[in-house]
Amino acid sequence: MQLTKAHAAALQDILTWRRDVRHFRTDPIAPDRIARLRAAMDLAPSVGNARPWRVMQVDTPATRAAVVANFERANAAAAKAYTDDRRRAYDALKLAGLREAPVHLAVFTADNPEEGHGLGRQTMPEMLSFSTVCAIHSLWLAARADNIGTGWVSILDPVALHATLAAPPHWQLTAYLCLGLPARTDDTPLLHRADWQENTATPWQVV
Amino acid sequence: MQLTKAHAAALQDILTWRRDVRHFRTDPIAPDRIARLRAAMDLAPSVGNARPWRVMQVDTPATRAAVVANFERANAAAAKAYTDDRRRAYDALKLAGLREAPVHLAVFTADNPEEGHGLGRQTMPEMLSFSTVCAIHSLWLAARADNIGTGWVSILDPVALHATLAAPPHWQLTAYLCLGLPARTDDTPLLHRADWQENTATPWQVV
């Protein structure tokens, strides 16, 4: 199939208006919209077609509370790396929308799946988690196209989270995602707007 | 900005017709099309807005020949993991389009960039390479929307490749990509068609 300039323009809008969202409305997301995000993951690339991603949708309030506590401990520890103005700036950032977001997804990578029969991952075993990241990004873009915001929370202790979720031992945490309607839309990253880190262009050299 | 059903439908086409391409035409790709792919990477999510990806476009014939030799060594070693029918199936697969593809990109991750000031990567340092994977997937989808095929070659010795490219010591190889016009288009992975690994659905449980 030949794609068109309209496809490229639509993708440009989606990429431009995708944000790592921290400010969510609490409105629930209908199950059929979640199902379409799951279907987008089915279309992601994966090494050896192994599809190593495993998703847990975390709905239980007590489990979510444990995730919030995990984040708060990790964030308090992370803050100690900064001093003076940078510490004040860190403390002013909103780094998670765990309390407000109606949908929580823990995304794991199976560390040695039968699927794919090992193809493409002998010299670069990290290709499995990289495949999961491609699936997460597919979900993220499909969510944005449906006006659902996604936030990737990485200030977490992954070992403690694995235990909280009672995940199988051969699964490794790749991401913890919050999804919901965003409080606002923007074409510029929040960390750029907040003067934490401005946008930079992709370094590209020809050799 | 509110996106529309047309955006979601366009993304669905792009995700559905994106392939990990091994069969390329040798036609060159115009520089302005490459520039648009670079711009798509600029829009990728990254931890702390750190944008740790670093791209080398490999044009020098001798360097490309060294990459081909690296692949052939790694592939011969990888083949030894298989026996009997599975070995015959492995040997029948075309696992790289390095010789035909007009554009080669080595994509690295800076292992401790100043950008981002460490935000979001204290407990999960792999967030840097995961950010690079999101940038690669952004390029991949932008390429597909422009009818350019991309192949991710992971059957390579990353240490030897790093030396071949004389990459800085604080860069780590994330991916080696081939880009060019695809010999054909398909909505189904080649490894599924070749009976190596059939498509499976994303495992998703509610907890």
mmCIF file of C-alpha atoms in Angstrom:
data_model
loop_
_atom_site.group_PDB
_atom_site.id
_atom_site.type_symbol
_atom_site.label_atom_id
_atom_site.label_comp_id
_atom_site.label_asym_id
_atom_site.label_seq_id
_atom_site.Cartn_x
_atom_site.Cartn_y
_atom_site.Cartn_z
ATOM 1 C CA MET A 1 0.000 0.000 0.000
ATOM 2 C CA GLN A 2 1.265 3.454 -0.953
ATOM 3 C CA LEU A 3 0.644 5.978 1.781
ATOM 4 C CA THR A 4 -0.173 9.619 1.011
ATOM 5 C CA LYS A 5 0.783 13.124 2.055
ATOM 6 C CA ALA A 6 -2.351 13.064 4.223
ATOM 7 C CA HIS A 7 -0.894 10.144 6.182
ATOM 8 C CA ALA A 8 2.366 12.008 6.721
ATOM 9 C CA ALA A 9 0.530 15.176 7.782
ATOM 10 C CA ALA A 10 -1.641 13.276 10.251
ATOM 11 C CA LEU A 11 1.407 11.585 11.770
ATOM 12 C CA GLN A 12 3.128 14.955 12.044
ATOM 13 C CA ASP A 13 0.176 16.274 14.073
ATOM 14 C CA ILE A 14 0.203 13.227 16.334
ATOM 15 C CA LEU A 15 3.965 13.413 16.955
ATOM 16 C CA THR A 16 3.809 17.187 17.503
ATOM 17 C CA TRP A 17 0.927 17.092 19.986
ATOM 18 C CA ARG A 18 1.995 13.965 21.883
ATOM 19 C CA ARG A 19 3.067 14.857 25.396
ATOM 20 C CA ASP A 20 4.303 12.998 28.466
ATOM 21 C CA VAL A 21 1.249 13.958 30.493
ATOM 22 C CA ARG A 22 1.258 14.691 34.246
ATOM 23 C CA HIS A 23 -2.039 16.589 34.517
ATOM 24 C CA PHE A 24 -5.061 14.369 33.988
ATOM 25 C CA ARG A 25 -8.808 14.693 34.356
ATOM 26 C CA THR A 26 -10.321 11.883 36.396
ATOM 27 C CA ASP A 27 -13.015 10.963 33.824
ATOM 28 C CA PRO A 28 -12.979 7.230 33.101
ATOM 29 C CA ILE A 29 -11.853 5.922 29.702
ATOM 30 C CA ALA A 30 -14.365 3.620 27.999
ATOM 31 C CA PRO A 31 -13.263 -0.014 27.598
ATOM 32 C CA ASP A 32 -13.556 0.078 23.795
ATOM 33 C CA ARG A 33 -11.016 2.912 23.669
ATOM 34 C CA ILE A 34 -8.633 0.880 25.842
ATOM 35 C CA ALA A 35 -9.167 -2.105 23.546
ATOM 36 C CA ARG A 36 -8.030 -0.040 20.565
ATOM 37 C CA LEU A 37 -4.828 0.876 22.389
ATOM 38 C CA ARG A 38 -4.185 -2.794 23.052
ATOM 39 C CA ALA A 39 -4.713 -3.471 19.347
ATOM 40 C CA ALA A 40 -2.142 -0.796 18.489
ATOM 41 C CA MET A 41 0.434 -2.701 20.547
ATOM 42 C CA ASP A 42 -0.312 -5.799 18.446
ATOM 43 C CA LEU A 43 1.065 -3.884 15.434
ATOM 44 C CA ALA A 44 4.400 -2.944 17.008
ATOM 45 C CA PRO A 45 7.713 -4.231 15.672
ATOM 46 C CA SER A 46 9.491 -6.883 17.713
ATOM 47 C CA VAL A 47 12.721 -8.797 17.442
ATOM 48 C CA GLY A 48 12.094 -12.169 15.788
ATOM 49 C CA ASN A 49 8.364 -11.297 15.950
ATOM 50 C CA ALA A 50 8.681 -12.354 19.617
ATOM 51 C CA ARG A 51 6.196 -9.782 20.998
ATOM 52 C CA PRO A 52 7.665 -9.961 24.497
ATOM 53 C CA TRP A 53 5.476 -7.261 26.094
ATOM 54 C CA ARG A 54 3.082 -8.232 28.916
ATOM 55 C CA VAL A 55 0.561 -5.707 30.218
ATOM 56 C CA MET A 56 -1.034 -5.473 33.670
ATOM 57 C CA GLN A 57 -3.860 -2.954 33.961
ATOM 58 C CA VAL A 58 -3.738 -1.941 37.621
ATOM 59 C CA ASP A 59 -7.270 -1.227 38.873
ATOM 60 C CA THR A 60 -7.165 -2.340 42.535
ATOM 61 C CA PRO A 61 -7.095 0.746 44.805
ATOM 62 C CA ALA A 62 -4.729 -0.774 47.370
ATOM 63 C CA THR A 63 -2.254 -1.709 44.635
ATOM 64 C CA ARG A 64 -2.413 1.776 43.159
ATOM 65 C CA ALA A 65 -1.789 3.231 46.621
ATOM 66 C CA ALA A 66 1.327 1.073 46.910
ATOM 67 C CA VAL A 67 2.520 2.388 43.527
ATOM 68 C CA VAL A 68 1.982 5.979 44.685
ATOM 69 C CA ALA A 69 3.993 5.246 47.857
ATOM 70 C CA ASN A 70 6.754 3.669 45.731
ATOM 71 C CA PHE A 71 6.890 6.799 43.563
ATOM 72 C CA GLU A 72 6.962 9.099 46.584
ATOM 73 C CA ARG A 73 9.877 7.222 48.150
ATOM 74 C CA ALA A 74 11.828 7.147 44.861
ATOM 75 C CA ASN A 75 11.092 10.796 44.181
ATOM 76 C CA ALA A 76 12.215 11.909 47.647
ATOM 77 C CA ALA A 77 15.460 9.995 47.166
ATOM 78 C CA ALA A 78 15.951 11.407 43.649
ATOM 79 C CA ALA A 79 15.417 14.973 44.857
ATOM 80 C CA LYS A 80 18.486 14.667 47.088
ATOM 81 C CA ALA A 81 20.696 14.658 43.982
ATOM 82 C CA TYR A 82 19.914 18.353 43.463
ATOM 83 C CA THR A 83 20.865 21.474 45.413
ATOM 84 C CA ASP A 84 19.970 25.172 45.495
ATOM 85 C CA ASP A 85 18.067 26.499 42.466
ATOM 86 C CA ARG A 86 18.045 23.128 40.715
ATOM 87 C CA ARG A 87 16.530 21.531 43.847
ATOM 88 C CA ARG A 88 13.867 24.204 44.034
ATOM 89 C CA ALA A 89 13.100 23.652 40.351
ATOM 90 C CA TYR A 90 12.919 19.874 40.896
ATOM 91 C CA ASP A 91 10.534 20.255 43.807
ATOM 92 C CA ALA A 92 8.304 22.499 41.709
ATOM 93 C CA LEU A 93 7.886 19.906 38.933
ATOM 94 C CA LYS A 94 4.847 17.621 38.846
ATOM 95 C CA LEU A 95 6.451 14.312 37.965
ATOM 96 C CA ALA A 96 3.506 11.912 38.053
ATOM 97 C CA GLY A 97 -0.247 11.906 37.557
ATOM 98 C CA LEU A 98 -0.749 8.641 39.432
ATOM 99 C CA ARG A 99 -3.526 9.908 41.703
ATOM 100 C CA GLU A 100 -5.698 11.424 38.979
ATOM 101 C CA ALA A 101 -5.172 9.174 35.950
ATOM 102 C CA PRO A 102 -8.043 6.690 35.579
ATOM 103 C CA VAL A 103 -5.927 4.028 33.830
ATOM 104 C CA HIS A 104 -2.660 2.579 35.128
ATOM 105 C CA LEU A 105 -0.657 0.139 33.009
ATOM 106 C CA ALA A 106 2.430 -1.758 34.139
ATOM 107 C CA VAL A 107 4.265 -3.013 31.058
ATOM 108 C CA PHE A 108 6.750 -5.846 31.437
ATOM 109 C CA THR A 109 9.131 -7.680 29.116
ATOM 110 C CA ALA A 110 9.384 -11.467 29.175
ATOM 111 C CA ASP A 111 13.104 -12.150 29.460
ATOM 112 C CA ASN A 112 13.365 -15.281 27.328
ATOM 113 C CA PRO A 113 10.111 -15.944 25.476
ATOM 114 C CA GLU A 114 9.690 -19.033 23.345
ATOM 115 C CA GLU A 115 8.195 -16.766 20.669
ATOM 116 C CA GLY A 116 10.769 -15.666 18.115
ATOM 117 C CA HIS A 117 13.001 -18.670 18.857
ATOM 118 C CA GLY A 118 15.865 -16.404 19.887
ATOM 119 C CA LEU A 119 16.106 -14.740 16.483
ATOM 120 C CA GLY A 120 17.960 -11.410 16.489
ATOM 121 C CA ARG A 121 18.780 -11.288 20.184
ATOM 122 C CA GLN A 122 21.951 -13.305 20.651
ATOM 123 C CA THR A 123 24.395 -10.396 20.412
ATOM 124 C CA MET A 124 21.930 -7.714 21.583
ATOM 125 C CA PRO A 125 19.609 -9.283 24.193
ATOM 126 C CA GLU A 126 18.295 -5.804 25.029
ATOM 127 C CA MET A 127 16.295 -6.104 21.778
ATOM 128 C CA LEU A 128 13.509 -7.694 23.853
ATOM 129 C CA SER A 129 12.972 -4.653 26.078
ATOM 130 C CA PHE A 130 13.507 -2.410 23.049
ATOM 131 C CA SER A 131 10.628 -4.255 21.336
ATOM 132 C CA THR A 132 8.432 -3.547 24.342
ATOM 133 C CA VAL A 133 9.354 0.140 24.131
ATOM 134 C CA CYS A 134 8.211 0.174 20.491
ATOM 135 C CA ALA A 135 4.885 -1.333 21.620
ATOM 136 C CA ILE A 136 4.562 1.313 24.338
ATOM 137 C CA HIS A 137 5.262 4.076 21.826
ATOM 138 C CA SER A 138 2.658 2.577 19.467
ATOM 139 C CA LEU A 139 0.091 2.665 22.285
ATOM 140 C CA TRP A 140 1.173 6.217 23.188
ATOM 141 C CA LEU A 141 0.626 7.528 19.652
ATOM 142 C CA ALA A 142 -2.677 5.664 19.257
ATOM 143 C CA ALA A 143 -3.799 7.170 22.562
ATOM 144 C CA ARG A 144 -2.849 10.676 21.426
ATOM 145 C CA ALA A 145 -4.696 10.194 18.137
ATOM 146 C CA ASP A 146 -7.761 9.395 20.275
ATOM 147 C CA ASN A 147 -7.136 12.442 22.511
ATOM 148 C CA ILE A 148 -6.052 10.298 25.451
ATOM 149 C CA GLY A 149 -2.932 11.457 27.287
ATOM 150 C CA THR A 150 -0.156 9.121 28.448
ATOM 151 C CA GLY A 151 2.473 9.681 31.103
ATOM 152 C CA TRP A 152 5.495 7.393 31.558
ATOM 153 C CA VAL A 153 6.523 7.315 35.223
ATOM 154 C CA SER A 154 10.117 6.138 35.648
ATOM 155 C CA ILE A 155 10.786 7.470 39.173
ATOM 156 C CA LEU A 156 9.950 4.111 40.731
ATOM 157 C CA ASP A 157 11.816 1.253 42.353
ATOM 158 C CA PRO A 158 11.267 -1.467 39.742
ATOM 159 C CA VAL A 159 12.109 -4.334 42.107
ATOM 160 C CA ALA A 160 9.586 -3.205 44.712
ATOM 161 C CA LEU A 161 6.985 -2.621 41.983
ATOM 162 C CA HIS A 162 7.537 -6.125 40.630
ATOM 163 C CA ALA A 163 6.836 -7.493 44.120
ATOM 164 C CA THR A 164 3.763 -5.279 44.626
ATOM 165 C CA LEU A 165 2.280 -6.564 41.387
ATOM 166 C CA ALA A 166 3.315 -10.179 42.060
ATOM 167 C CA ALA A 167 4.645 -10.335 38.513
ATOM 168 C CA PRO A 168 6.171 -13.617 37.276
ATOM 169 C CA PRO A 169 9.919 -13.881 37.974
ATOM 170 C CA HIS A 170 10.823 -13.986 34.271
ATOM 171 C CA TRP A 171 9.109 -10.641 33.620
ATOM 172 C CA GLN A 172 11.079 -7.420 33.927
ATOM 173 C CA LEU A 173 9.414 -4.030 34.364
ATOM 174 C CA THR A 174 9.832 -1.809 31.310
ATOM 175 C CA ALA A 175 7.361 0.995 32.072
ATOM 176 C CA TYR A 176 4.598 2.209 34.330
ATOM 177 C CA LEU A 177 2.088 4.291 32.385
ATOM 178 C CA CYS A 178 -0.764 6.586 33.401
ATOM 179 C CA LEU A 179 -3.528 7.234 30.878
ATOM 180 C CA GLY A 180 -6.513 9.539 30.901
ATOM 181 C CA LEU A 181 -7.931 12.687 29.391
ATOM 182 C CA PRO A 182 -5.274 15.404 29.611
ATOM 183 C CA ALA A 183 -6.098 18.592 31.514
ATOM 184 C CA ARG A 184 -4.753 20.558 28.532
ATOM 185 C CA THR A 185 -2.976 20.000 25.224
ATOM 186 C CA ASP A 186 0.362 21.446 24.176
ATOM 187 C CA ASP A 187 2.843 21.179 21.303
ATOM 188 C CA THR A 188 5.830 21.756 23.621
ATOM 189 C CA PRO A 189 7.224 19.498 26.369
ATOM 190 C CA LEU A 190 6.402 20.568 29.910
ATOM 191 C CA LEU A 191 10.080 20.314 30.908
ATOM 192 C CA HIS A 192 10.913 22.824 28.159
ATOM 193 C CA ARG A 193 8.139 25.190 29.299
ATOM 194 C CA ALA A 194 9.286 24.814 32.920
ATOM 195 C CA ASP A 195 12.886 25.734 31.980
ATOM 196 C CA TRP A 196 14.184 22.380 33.262
ATOM 197 C CA GLN A 197 15.578 21.260 29.893
ATOM 198 C CA GLU A 198 15.035 23.037 26.604
ATOM 199 C CA ASN A 199 14.439 21.151 23.388
ATOM 200 C CA THR A 200 17.569 20.311 21.414
ATOM 201 C CA ALA A 201 17.893 19.069 17.829
ATOM 202 C CA THR A 202 18.905 15.509 16.979
ATOM 203 C CA PRO A 203 22.692 15.249 16.506
ATOM 204 C CA TRP A 204 23.310 13.703 13.083
ATOM 205 C CA GLN A 205 26.679 13.278 11.389
ATOM 206 C CA VAL A 206 27.592 11.678 8.076
ATOM 207 C CA VAL A 207 30.598 9.360 8.213
ATOM 208 C CA MET B 1 -5.399 20.489 19.792
ATOM 209 C CA GLN B 2 -8.154 17.904 19.438
ATOM 210 C CA LEU B 3 -7.245 15.210 16.939
ATOM 211 C CA THR B 4 -9.841 13.576 14.723
ATOM 212 C CA LYS B 5 -10.975 10.170 13.535
ATOM 213 C CA ALA B 6 -8.985 10.910 10.369
ATOM 214 C CA HIS B 7 -5.797 11.127 12.442
ATOM 215 C CA ALA B 8 -6.556 7.804 14.123
ATOM 216 C CA ALA B 9 -7.342 6.160 10.777
ATOM 217 C CA ALA B 10 -4.119 7.447 9.217
ATOM 218 C CA LEU B 11 -2.067 6.177 12.154
ATOM 219 C CA GLN B 12 -3.801 2.812 11.887
ATOM 220 C CA ASP B 13 -2.703 2.564 8.223
ATOM 221 C CA ILE B 14 0.873 3.520 9.108
ATOM 222 C CA LEU B 15 1.098 1.003 11.975
ATOM 223 C CA THR B 16 -0.527 -1.723 9.876
ATOM 224 C CA TRP B 17 1.747 -1.270 6.842
ATOM 225 C CA ARG B 18 4.986 -0.662 8.740
ATOM 226 C CA ARG B 19 7.369 -3.568 8.239
ATOM 227 C CA ASP B 20 10.874 -4.474 9.327
ATOM 228 C CA VAL B 21 12.180 -4.428 5.767
ATOM 229 C CA ARG B 22 14.902 -6.739 4.413
ATOM 230 C CA HIS B 23 14.241 -6.331 0.669
ATOM 231 C CA PHE B 24 15.199 -2.908 -0.635
ATOM 232 C CA ARG B 25 15.505 -1.230 -3.994
ATOM 233 C CA THR B 26 18.826 0.518 -4.450
ATOM 234 C CA ASP B 27 17.319 3.875 -5.543
ATOM 235 C CA PRO B 28 18.794 6.745 -3.511
ATOM 236 C CA ILE B 29 16.630 8.662 -1.027
ATOM 237 C CA ALA B 30 16.614 12.435 -1.532
ATOM 238 C CA PRO B 31 18.236 14.486 1.260
ATOM 239 C CA ASP B 32 15.035 16.418 2.019
ATOM 240 C CA ARG B 33 13.241 13.158 2.777
ATOM 241 C CA ILE B 34 16.052 12.172 5.157
ATOM 242 C CA ALA B 35 15.818 15.600 6.795
ATOM 243 C CA ARG B 36 12.148 15.023 7.545
ATOM 244 C CA LEU B 37 12.994 11.735 9.261
ATOM 245 C CA ARG B 38 15.546 13.534 11.397
ATOM 246 C CA ALA B 39 12.863 16.089 12.299
ATOM 247 C CA ALA B 40 10.540 13.266 13.370
ATOM 248 C CA MET B 41 13.179 12.139 15.868
ATOM 249 C CA ASP B 42 13.193 15.652 17.319
ATOM 250 C CA LEU B 43 9.555 15.072 18.349
ATOM 251 C CA ALA B 44 10.170 11.826 20.240
ATOM 252 C CA PRO B 45 9.601 11.510 23.972
ATOM 253 C CA SER B 46 12.682 11.312 26.172
ATOM 254 C CA VAL B 47 13.352 10.970 29.873
ATOM 255 C CA GLY B 48 13.871 14.401 31.422
ATOM 256 C CA ASN B 49 13.717 15.797 27.860
ATOM 257 C CA ALA B 50 17.330 14.552 27.637
ATOM 258 C CA ARG B 51 17.184 13.544 23.945
ATOM 259 C CA PRO B 52 20.121 11.138 24.310
ATOM 260 C CA TRP B 53 20.064 9.759 20.745
ATOM 261 C CA ARG B 54 23.052 10.353 18.469
ATOM 262 C CA VAL B 55 22.878 9.403 14.773
ATOM 263 C CA MET B 56 25.696 8.463 12.410
ATOM 264 C CA GLN B 57 24.700 8.168 8.761
ATOM 265 C CA VAL B 58 27.170 5.660 7.373
ATOM 266 C CA ASP B 59 27.998 6.520 3.761
ATOM 267 C CA THR B 60 31.647 5.461 3.398
ATOM 268 C CA PRO B 61 31.825 2.231 1.336
ATOM 269 C CA ALA B 62 34.678 0.719 3.349
ATOM 270 C CA THR B 63 32.809 1.296 6.589
ATOM 271 C CA ARG B 64 29.674 -0.267 5.155
ATOM 272 C CA ALA B 65 31.703 -3.264 4.046
ATOM 273 C CA ALA B 66 32.978 -3.664 7.610
ATOM 274 C CA VAL B 67 29.391 -3.593 8.881
ATOM 275 C CA VAL B 68 28.394 -6.277 6.378
ATOM 276 C CA ALA B 69 31.324 -8.428 7.535
ATOM 277 C CA ASN B 70 30.302 -7.857 11.176
ATOM 278 C CA PHE B 71 26.758 -9.019 10.356
ATOM 279 C CA GLU B 72 27.992 -12.072 8.483
ATOM 280 C CA ARG B 73 30.178 -13.171 11.399
ATOM 281 C CA ALA B 74 27.402 -12.618 13.933
ATOM 282 C CA ASN B 75 24.858 -14.353 11.744
ATOM 283 C CA ALA B 76 27.070 -17.408 11.199
ATOM 284 C CA ALA B 77 27.556 -17.669 14.963
ATOM 285 C CA ALA B 78 23.835 -17.208 15.642
ATOM 286 C CA ALA B 79 22.898 -19.906 13.131
ATOM 287 C CA LYS B 80 24.746 -22.475 15.227
ATOM 288 C CA ALA B 81 22.075 -22.196 17.924
ATOM 289 C CA TYR B 82 19.644 -24.010 15.617
ATOM 290 C CA THR B 83 19.488 -27.591 14.366
ATOM 291 C CA ASP B 84 17.553 -29.628 11.816
ATOM 292 C CA ASP B 85 14.394 -28.023 10.418
ATOM 293 C CA ARG B 86 14.806 -24.877 12.502
ATOM 294 C CA ARG B 87 18.354 -24.471 11.159
ATOM 295 C CA ARG B 88 17.168 -24.904 7.604
ATOM 296 C CA ALA B 89 14.450 -22.330 8.250
ATOM 297 C CA TYR B 90 16.992 -19.931 9.764
ATOM 298 C CA ASP B 91 19.324 -20.280 6.806
ATOM 299 C CA ALA B 92 16.442 -19.550 4.442
ATOM 300 C CA LEU B 93 15.602 -16.219 6.099
ATOM 301 C CA LYS B 94 16.933 -12.947 4.702
ATOM 302 C CA LEU B 95 17.967 -11.176 7.882
ATOM 303 C CA ALA B 96 19.506 -7.974 6.571
ATOM 304 C CA GLY B 97 19.280 -5.646 3.604
ATOM 305 C CA LEU B 98 22.660 -4.043 4.244
ATOM 306 C CA ARG B 99 23.965 -4.471 0.701
ATOM 307 C CA GLU B 100 20.972 -2.980 -1.090
ATOM 308 C CA ALA B 101 19.702 -0.274 1.257
ATOM 309 C CA PRO B 102 20.905 3.182 0.169
ATOM 310 C CA VAL B 103 20.825 4.661 3.696
ATOM 311 C CA HIS B 104 22.546 3.201 6.758
ATOM 312 C CA LEU B 105 22.037 4.780 10.187
ATOM 313 C CA ALA B 106 23.858 3.800 13.364
ATOM 314 C CA VAL B 107 21.905 5.135 16.336
ATOM 315 C CA PHE B 108 23.676 5.493 19.675
ATOM 316 C CA THR B 109 22.625 6.541 23.166
ATOM 317 C CA ALA B 110 24.766 8.946 25.197
ATOM 318 C CA ASP B 111 25.188 7.217 28.531
ATOM 319 C CA ASN B 112 25.119 10.218 30.851
ATOM 320 C CA PRO B 113 24.126 13.370 28.971
ATOM 321 C CA GLU B 114 24.073 16.727 30.708
ATOM 322 C CA GLU B 115 20.675 17.314 29.080
ATOM 323 C CA GLY B 116 17.816 16.386 31.381
ATOM 324 C CA HIS B 117 19.980 16.817 34.490
ATOM 325 C CA GLY B 118 19.436 13.205 35.508
ATOM 326 C CA LEU B 119 15.680 13.588 35.808
ATOM 327 C CA GLY B 120 13.745 10.303 35.763
ATOM 328 C CA ARG B 121 16.717 7.995 35.368
ATOM 329 C CA GLN B 122 18.062 7.371 38.849
ATOM 330 C CA THR B 123 16.120 4.160 39.544
ATOM 331 C CA MET B 124 15.747 3.152 35.872
ATOM 332 C CA PRO B 125 18.897 4.231 33.979
ATOM 333 C CA GLU B 126 17.726 2.187 30.992
ATOM 334 C CA MET B 127 15.291 5.072 30.342
ATOM 335 C CA LEU B 128 18.034 6.677 28.245
ATOM 336 C CA SER B 129 18.231 3.846 25.718
ATOM 337 C CA PHE B 130 14.435 3.498 25.890
ATOM 338 C CA SER B 131 14.183 7.159 24.865
ATOM 339 C CA THR B 132 16.395 6.450 21.884
ATOM 340 C CA VAL B 133 14.137 3.533 20.918
ATOM 341 C CA CYS B 134 11.147 5.910 20.943
ATOM 342 C CA ALA B 135 13.082 8.222 18.608
ATOM 343 C CA ILE B 136 13.888 5.290 16.321
ATOM 344 C CA HIS B 137 10.247 4.247 16.239
ATOM 345 C CA SER B 138 9.247 7.847 15.440
ATOM 346 C CA LEU B 139 11.671 7.844 12.500
ATOM 347 C CA TRP B 140 10.409 4.409 11.434
ATOM 348 C CA LEU B 141 6.764 5.531 11.314
ATOM 349 C CA ALA B 142 7.633 8.812 9.579
ATOM 350 C CA ALA B 143 9.607 6.813 7.019
ATOM 351 C CA ARG B 144 6.674 4.464 6.423
ATOM 352 C CA ALA B 145 4.300 7.404 6.014
ATOM 353 C CA ASP B 146 6.681 8.611 3.258
ATOM 354 C CA ASN B 147 6.815 5.107 1.695
ATOM 355 C CA ILE B 148 10.385 4.531 2.842
ATOM 356 C CA GLY B 149 11.104 1.140 4.371
ATOM 357 C CA THR B 150 13.229 0.621 7.488
ATOM 358 C CA GLY B 151 15.008 -2.507 8.674
ATOM 359 C CA TRP B 152 16.479 -2.842 12.200
ATOM 360 C CA VAL B 153 19.529 -5.126 12.071
ATOM 361 C CA SER B 154 20.370 -6.534 15.516
ATOM 362 C CA ILE B 155 22.525 -9.491 14.460
ATOM 363 C CA LEU B 156 25.716 -7.520 14.969
ATOM 364 C CA ASP B 157 28.567 -7.399 17.467
ATOM 365 C CA PRO B 158 27.930 -3.977 19.038
ATOM 366 C CA VAL B 159 31.440 -3.671 20.488
ATOM 367 C CA ALA B 160 33.099 -4.283 17.136
ATOM 368 C CA LEU B 161 30.653 -1.935 15.440
ATOM 369 C CA HIS B 162 31.433 0.795 17.958
ATOM 370 C CA ALA B 163 35.121 0.427 17.090
ATOM 371 C CA THR B 164 34.465 0.375 13.328
ATOM 372 C CA LEU B 165 32.561 3.647 13.593
ATOM 373 C CA ALA B 166 35.073 5.190 16.026
ATOM 374 C CA ALA B 167 32.142 6.274 18.176
ATOM 375 C CA PRO B 168 32.838 8.246 21.356
ATOM 376 C CA PRO B 169 33.382 6.026 24.415
ATOM 377 C CA HIS B 170 30.317 7.380 26.225
ATOM 378 C CA TRP B 171 28.010 6.395 23.374
ATOM 379 C CA GLN B 172 26.374 2.968 23.361
ATOM 380 C CA LEU B 173 24.945 1.380 20.210
ATOM 381 C CA THR B 174 21.165 1.124 20.308
ATOM 382 C CA ALA B 175 20.368 0.218 16.690
ATOM 383 C CA TYR B 176 21.716 -0.173 13.195
ATOM 384 C CA LEU B 177 19.069 0.745 10.631
ATOM 385 C CA CYS B 178 18.785 0.276 6.873
ATOM 386 C CA LEU B 179 16.466 2.581 4.952
ATOM 387 C CA GLY B 180 15.364 2.657 1.344
ATOM 388 C CA LEU B 181 12.440 2.050 -0.938
ATOM 389 C CA PRO B 182 10.976 -1.368 -0.113
ATOM 390 C CA ALA B 183 10.842 -3.994 -2.841
ATOM 391 C CA ARG B 184 7.212 -4.617 -1.874
ATOM 392 C CA THR B 185 4.673 -3.631 0.777
ATOM 393 C CA ASP B 186 2.836 -5.946 3.127
ATOM 394 C CA ASP B 187 0.477 -5.746 6.108
ATOM 395 C CA THR B 188 1.944 -8.919 7.670
ATOM 396 C CA PRO B 189 5.401 -9.494 9.179
ATOM 397 C CA LEU B 190 7.791 -11.473 7.020
ATOM 398 C CA LEU B 191 8.587 -13.832 9.917
ATOM 399 C CA HIS B 192 4.878 -14.664 10.143
ATOM 400 C CA ARG B 193 4.647 -15.279 6.395
ATOM 401 C CA ALA B 194 7.818 -17.405 6.529
ATOM 402 C CA ASP B 195 6.343 -19.584 9.333
ATOM 403 C CA TRP B 196 9.197 -18.641 11.673
ATOM 404 C CA GLN B 197 6.949 -17.032 14.301
ATOM 405 C CA GLU B 198 3.250 -16.355 13.885
ATOM 406 C CA ASN B 199 1.653 -13.168 15.183
ATOM 407 C CA THR B 200 0.327 -13.390 18.720
ATOM 408 C CA ALA B 201 -1.987 -10.977 20.579
ATOM 409 C CA THR B 202 -0.772 -8.697 23.374
ATOM 410 C CA PRO B 203 -1.222 -10.399 26.775
ATOM 411 C CA TRP B 204 -3.250 -8.026 28.976
ATOM 412 C CA GLN B 205 -4.596 -8.780 32.431
ATOM 413 C CA VAL B 206 -6.510 -6.602 34.880
ATOM 414 C CA VAL B 207 -5.266 -6.747 38.463
#
